[in-house]
Amino acid sequence: MISVQKEDFDVGQEIADLSSASSGIGAVATFTGFVRDVNEGEQVSDLYLDHYPGMTVKSLEEIVRKARERWSLQAVRVIHRVGLLKIDDQIVFVGVASKHRQAAFDACAYIMDFLKTE
């Protein structure tokens, strides 16, 4: 499931949902990103993220599809927040459930690397 939203998210609830998404789950790997107070040596007071709704979701769906092709995954959850975000606010969540830990680790890193570069 993919969400691009202004609202904050509950990491514990997201992990619980991933853990119960399917039988046979042996691992859940997650990444949660936060707004930092410094970027490339410059002070940051807040961050405003805008997006093109159809394009953003389509792009995220494509990377999740590619991850599912590479690894056997039971569930994937990607949340990316938009709008005005303050220092220490949660900005992104990537969660992957699989039968095996290495697949969960690798798929989670793959999706997050895509988010950082694209």
Short mmCIF file of C-alpha atoms in Angstrom, two decimals:
data_model
loop_
_atom_site.label_atom_id
_atom_site.label_comp_id
_atom_site.label_asym_id
_atom_site.label_seq_id
_atom_site.Cartn_x
_atom_site.Cartn_y
_atom_site.Cartn_z
CA MET A 1 0.00 0.00 0.00
CA ILE A 2 1.25 3.48 -0.88
CA SER A 3 0.21 6.77 0.70
CA VAL A 4 1.24 10.31 -0.09
CA GLN A 5 -0.29 12.36 2.69
CA LYS A 6 -0.08 15.45 4.91
CA GLU A 7 -1.02 13.54 8.06
CA ASP A 8 1.54 11.99 10.38
CA PHE A 9 1.68 8.21 10.76
CA ASP A 10 2.02 5.75 13.63
CA VAL A 11 5.12 3.58 13.09
CA GLY A 12 3.94 1.00 15.64
CA GLN A 13 0.61 0.60 13.89
CA GLU A 14 2.29 0.34 10.49
CA ILE A 15 4.59 -2.43 11.76
CA ALA A 16 1.64 -4.26 13.34
CA ASP A 17 -0.28 -4.06 10.06
CA LEU A 18 2.71 -5.39 8.10
CA SER A 19 3.26 -8.19 10.61
CA SER A 20 -0.31 -9.40 10.28
CA ALA A 21 -0.65 -8.90 6.53
CA SER A 22 -0.09 -12.54 5.61
CA SER A 23 0.77 -15.91 7.08
CA GLY A 24 4.36 -17.06 6.91
CA ILE A 25 5.96 -13.70 7.61
CA GLY A 26 9.40 -14.26 9.08
CA ALA A 27 10.70 -10.69 9.00
CA VAL A 28 9.62 -7.07 8.85
CA ALA A 29 12.21 -4.44 7.95
CA THR A 30 11.39 -0.75 8.21
CA PHE A 31 12.90 2.66 7.69
CA THR A 32 11.54 5.89 9.13
CA GLY A 33 13.00 9.20 7.97
CA PHE A 34 12.80 12.51 9.85
CA VAL A 35 13.21 16.16 8.93
CA ARG A 36 16.70 17.26 10.01
CA ASP A 37 17.77 20.70 11.20
CA VAL A 38 20.74 20.81 8.80
CA ASN A 39 20.97 20.01 5.10
CA GLU A 40 24.28 20.20 3.23
CA GLY A 41 25.70 22.40 6.00
CA GLU A 42 22.79 24.85 5.98
CA GLN A 43 20.36 25.34 8.87
CA VAL A 44 16.80 24.25 8.19
CA SER A 45 13.79 25.55 10.12
CA ASP A 46 11.11 23.64 8.24
CA LEU A 47 10.49 21.91 4.95
CA TYR A 48 7.69 22.21 2.44
CA LEU A 49 7.21 19.26 0.10
CA ASP A 50 4.94 19.53 -2.91
CA HIS A 51 4.17 16.83 -5.46
CA TYR A 52 2.21 15.94 -8.56
CA PRO A 53 -0.37 13.48 -7.15
CA GLY A 54 -0.79 11.12 -10.11
CA MET A 55 2.87 11.15 -11.02
CA THR A 56 4.14 10.62 -7.47
CA VAL A 57 1.90 7.65 -6.72
CA LYS A 58 2.58 6.08 -10.13
CA SER A 59 6.32 6.37 -9.54
CA LEU A 60 6.05 4.78 -6.08
CA GLU A 61 3.86 1.98 -7.43
CA GLU A 62 6.50 1.25 -10.06
CA ILE A 63 9.36 0.94 -7.57
CA VAL A 64 7.26 -1.32 -5.34
CA ARG A 65 6.43 -3.45 -8.40
CA LYS A 66 10.15 -3.74 -9.20
CA ALA A 67 10.94 -4.70 -5.60
CA ARG A 68 8.25 -7.40 -5.70
CA GLU A 69 9.82 -8.77 -8.88
CA ARG A 70 13.25 -9.01 -7.25
CA TRP A 71 12.25 -10.39 -3.83
CA SER A 72 9.48 -12.58 -2.49
CA LEU A 73 7.53 -10.10 -0.37
CA GLN A 74 4.39 -10.64 1.67
CA ALA A 75 3.57 -6.94 2.14
CA VAL A 76 4.98 -3.50 1.39
CA ARG A 77 3.99 -0.15 2.90
CA VAL A 78 5.31 3.22 1.71
CA ILE A 79 4.21 6.51 3.23
CA HIS A 80 5.62 9.84 2.10
CA ARG A 81 4.40 13.01 3.70
CA VAL A 82 3.92 16.30 1.87
CA GLY A 83 3.13 19.83 2.91
CA LEU A 84 4.77 21.82 5.70
CA LEU A 85 6.98 19.69 7.94
CA LYS A 86 8.90 20.86 11.00
CA ILE A 87 12.25 19.68 12.37
CA ASP A 88 12.02 16.11 13.78
CA ASP A 89 8.71 15.42 12.00
CA GLN A 90 8.42 12.01 10.40
CA ILE A 91 8.65 12.36 6.66
CA VAL A 92 8.82 8.86 5.22
CA PHE A 93 8.10 5.27 6.19
CA VAL A 94 9.09 2.19 4.22
CA GLY A 95 8.11 -1.21 5.56
CA VAL A 96 8.57 -4.62 3.99
CA ALA A 97 7.36 -8.01 5.22
CA SER A 98 8.79 -11.25 3.84
CA LYS A 99 9.47 -14.84 4.78
CA HIS A 100 13.19 -14.14 5.11
CA ARG A 101 15.08 -11.26 6.74
CA GLN A 102 17.54 -10.67 3.91
CA ALA A 103 14.73 -10.12 1.40
CA ALA A 104 13.07 -7.70 3.82
CA PHE A 105 16.34 -5.78 4.41
CA ASP A 106 17.26 -5.65 0.74
CA ALA A 107 13.81 -4.63 -0.51
CA CYS A 108 13.45 -1.95 2.16
CA ALA A 109 16.86 -0.46 1.24
CA TYR A 110 16.06 -0.67 -2.48
CA ILE A 111 12.78 1.24 -2.08
CA MET A 112 14.35 3.84 0.23
CA ASP A 113 17.29 4.39 -2.13
CA PHE A 114 14.78 5.06 -4.91
CA LEU A 115 12.95 7.61 -2.75
CA LYS A 116 16.20 9.45 -1.99
CA THR A 117 17.34 9.60 -5.61
CA GLU A 118 14.10 10.01 -7.52
#
